[in-house]
CSV table of C-alpha atoms in Angstrom, one decimal:
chain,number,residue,atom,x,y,z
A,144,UNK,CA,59.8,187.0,141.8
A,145,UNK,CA,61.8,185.7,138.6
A,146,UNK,CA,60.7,183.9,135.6
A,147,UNK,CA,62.4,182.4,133.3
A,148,UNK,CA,61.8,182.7,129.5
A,149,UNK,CA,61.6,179.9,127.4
A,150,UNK,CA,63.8,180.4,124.6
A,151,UNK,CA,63.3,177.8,121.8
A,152,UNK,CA,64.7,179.5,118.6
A,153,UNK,CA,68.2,178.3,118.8
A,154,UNK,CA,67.0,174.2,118.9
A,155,UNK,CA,65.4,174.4,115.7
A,156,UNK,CA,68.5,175.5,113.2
A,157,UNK,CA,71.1,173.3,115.5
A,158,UNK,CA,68.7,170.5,114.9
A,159,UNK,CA,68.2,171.2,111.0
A,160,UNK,CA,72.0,171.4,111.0
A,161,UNK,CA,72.6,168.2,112.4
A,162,UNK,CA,69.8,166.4,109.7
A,163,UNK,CA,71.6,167.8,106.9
A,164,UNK,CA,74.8,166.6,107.7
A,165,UNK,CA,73.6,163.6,108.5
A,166,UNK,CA,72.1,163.3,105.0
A,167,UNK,CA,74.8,164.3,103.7
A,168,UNK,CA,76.9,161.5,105.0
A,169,UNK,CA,74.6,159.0,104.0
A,170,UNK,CA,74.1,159.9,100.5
A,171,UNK,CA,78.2,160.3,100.3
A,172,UNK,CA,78.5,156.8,101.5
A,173,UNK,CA,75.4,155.3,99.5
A,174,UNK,CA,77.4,156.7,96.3
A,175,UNK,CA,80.5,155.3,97.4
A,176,UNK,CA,79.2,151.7,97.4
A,177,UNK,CA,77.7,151.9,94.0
A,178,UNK,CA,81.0,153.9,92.7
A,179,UNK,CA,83.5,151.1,94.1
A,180,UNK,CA,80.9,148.3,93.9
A,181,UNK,CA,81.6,147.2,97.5
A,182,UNK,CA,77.5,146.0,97.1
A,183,UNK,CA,78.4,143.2,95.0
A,184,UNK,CA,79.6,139.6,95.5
A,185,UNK,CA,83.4,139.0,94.1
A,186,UNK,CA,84.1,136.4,91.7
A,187,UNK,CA,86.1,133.5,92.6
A,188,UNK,CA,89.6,134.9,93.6
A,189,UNK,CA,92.5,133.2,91.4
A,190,UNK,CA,94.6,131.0,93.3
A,191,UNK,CA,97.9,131.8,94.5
A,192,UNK,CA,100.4,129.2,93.8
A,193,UNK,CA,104.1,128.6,93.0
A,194,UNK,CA,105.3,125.5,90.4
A,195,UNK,CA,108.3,124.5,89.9
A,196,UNK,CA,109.1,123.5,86.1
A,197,UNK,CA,112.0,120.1,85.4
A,198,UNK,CA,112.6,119.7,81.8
A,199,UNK,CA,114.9,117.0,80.9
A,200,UNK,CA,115.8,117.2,77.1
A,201,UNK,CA,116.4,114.7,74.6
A,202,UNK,CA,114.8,111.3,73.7
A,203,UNK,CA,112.7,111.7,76.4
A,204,UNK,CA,111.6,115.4,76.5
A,205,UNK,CA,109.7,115.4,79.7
A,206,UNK,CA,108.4,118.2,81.1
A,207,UNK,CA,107.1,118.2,84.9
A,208,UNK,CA,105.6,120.5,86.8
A,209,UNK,CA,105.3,120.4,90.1
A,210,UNK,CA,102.5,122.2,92.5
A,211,UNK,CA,105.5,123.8,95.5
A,212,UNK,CA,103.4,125.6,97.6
A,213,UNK,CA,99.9,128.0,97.7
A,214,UNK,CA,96.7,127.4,97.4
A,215,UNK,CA,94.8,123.5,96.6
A,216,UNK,CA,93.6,123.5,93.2
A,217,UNK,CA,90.9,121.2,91.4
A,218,UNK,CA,92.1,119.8,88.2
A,219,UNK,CA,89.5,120.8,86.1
A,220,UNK,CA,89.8,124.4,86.6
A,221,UNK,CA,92.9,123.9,85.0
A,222,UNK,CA,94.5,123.9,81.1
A,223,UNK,CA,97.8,123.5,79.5
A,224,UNK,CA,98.4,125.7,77.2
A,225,UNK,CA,101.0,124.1,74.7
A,226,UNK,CA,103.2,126.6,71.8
A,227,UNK,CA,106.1,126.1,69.5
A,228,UNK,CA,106.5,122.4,70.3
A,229,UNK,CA,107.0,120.1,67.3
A,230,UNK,CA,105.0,118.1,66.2
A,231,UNK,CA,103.2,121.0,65.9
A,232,UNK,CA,99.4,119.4,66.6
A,233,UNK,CA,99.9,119.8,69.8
A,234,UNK,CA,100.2,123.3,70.4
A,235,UNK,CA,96.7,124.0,71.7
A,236,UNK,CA,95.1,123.7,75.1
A,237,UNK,CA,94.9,120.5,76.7
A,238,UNK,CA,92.6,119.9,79.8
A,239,UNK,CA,94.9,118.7,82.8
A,240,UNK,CA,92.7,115.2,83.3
A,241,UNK,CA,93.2,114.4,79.4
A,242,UNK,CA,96.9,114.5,79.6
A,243,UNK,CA,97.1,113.7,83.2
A,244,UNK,CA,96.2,110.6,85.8
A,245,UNK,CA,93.8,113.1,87.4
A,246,UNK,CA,90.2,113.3,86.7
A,247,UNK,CA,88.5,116.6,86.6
A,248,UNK,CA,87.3,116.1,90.7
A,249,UNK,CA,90.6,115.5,91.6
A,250,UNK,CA,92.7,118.4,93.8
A,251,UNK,CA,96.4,119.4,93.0
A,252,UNK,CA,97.8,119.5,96.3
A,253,UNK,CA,101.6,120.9,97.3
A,254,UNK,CA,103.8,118.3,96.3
A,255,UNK,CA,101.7,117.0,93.3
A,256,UNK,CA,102.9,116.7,90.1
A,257,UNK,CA,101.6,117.2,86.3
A,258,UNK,CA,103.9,115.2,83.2
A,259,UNK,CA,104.3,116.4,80.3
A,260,UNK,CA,105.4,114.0,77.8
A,261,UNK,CA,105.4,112.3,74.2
A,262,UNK,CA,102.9,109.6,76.1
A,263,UNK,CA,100.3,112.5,77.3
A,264,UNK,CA,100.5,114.3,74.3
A,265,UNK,CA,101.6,112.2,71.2
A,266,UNK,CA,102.5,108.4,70.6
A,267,UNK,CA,105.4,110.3,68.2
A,268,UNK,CA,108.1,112.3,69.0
A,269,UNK,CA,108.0,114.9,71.0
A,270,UNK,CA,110.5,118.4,71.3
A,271,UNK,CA,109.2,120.7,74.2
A,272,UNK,CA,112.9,122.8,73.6
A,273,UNK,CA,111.6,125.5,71.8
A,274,UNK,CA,108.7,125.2,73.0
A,275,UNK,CA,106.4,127.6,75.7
A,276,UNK,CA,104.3,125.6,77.7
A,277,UNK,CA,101.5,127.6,80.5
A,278,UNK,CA,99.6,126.2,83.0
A,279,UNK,CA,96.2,127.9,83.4
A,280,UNK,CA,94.0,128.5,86.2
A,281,UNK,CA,89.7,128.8,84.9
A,282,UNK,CA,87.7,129.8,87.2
A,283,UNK,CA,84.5,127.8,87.7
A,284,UNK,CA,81.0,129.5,86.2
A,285,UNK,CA,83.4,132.6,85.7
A,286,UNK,CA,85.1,133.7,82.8
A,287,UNK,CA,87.9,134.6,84.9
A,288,UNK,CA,91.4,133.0,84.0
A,289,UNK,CA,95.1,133.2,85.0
A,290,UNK,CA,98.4,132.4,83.5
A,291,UNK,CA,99.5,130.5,87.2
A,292,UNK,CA,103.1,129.7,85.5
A,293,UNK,CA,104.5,129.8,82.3
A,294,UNK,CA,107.4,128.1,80.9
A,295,UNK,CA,110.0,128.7,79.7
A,296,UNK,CA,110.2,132.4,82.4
A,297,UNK,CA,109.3,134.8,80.2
């Protein structure tokens, strides 16, 4: 008659083996998410949009930008940022509703337009020529921002 022998020393170190691999895999990925904070929440994205930017010179000195194409955009995440111009008091920022028909709940849309003029900026004279005017995206409860188009291209 034959017996068979049990033979349980090889299961043990295979088994311990596999454990401390598997360890080692989670601790690797456990520090991964806290190197590359993948654990927390983004901030708002910045919008991705394209303007177009029509300047018409002289007496007038209009400047309008136009929303092309990208993403919808609520007015009061946005600013104008106004340098160079003369007169000179109003090169600062300027809130899109206060220089705009918009109100701060309104969204840009594709097609939609912002004027920039001696009537939304100054009852004098205006010259935008030498002038660099930036439309600026804020993010809400962020203190994310992005230049979204700048004029003149620099």
């Amino acid at each position: 008659m034959h017996t068979l022998q049990d033979d349980d020393q090889a299961v043990s170190p295979v088994i311990g083996v596999i454990l401390m691999v598997a360890i080692t895999v989670l601790l690797a990925a456990t520090a991964a998410v806290f190197f590359f904070n993948l654990g927390e929440t983004q901030d708002e994205m910045a919008p991705t949009v394209a303007f177009d930017v029509d300047y018409e010179p002289g007496s007038s000195d209009v400047l309008t930008i136009t929303h092309n194409t990208g993403d919808d955009l609520t007015v009061g995440d946005l600013t104008v940022v106004v340098s160079g111009a003369d007169p000179s008091g109003v090169n600062e920022r300027h809130a899109v509703e206060s220089i705009s028909a918009y109100d701060a709940e309104s969204t840009l849309n594709a097609g939609d337009s912002i004027t920039i003029s001696k009537g939304s900026l100054t009852g004098s004279d205006l010259d935008l020529s030498d002038a660099t005017v930036k439309i600026v995206w804020n993010g809400q409860g962020t203190s994310q921002s992005r230049t979204l188009r700048e004029w003149p291209s620099g």
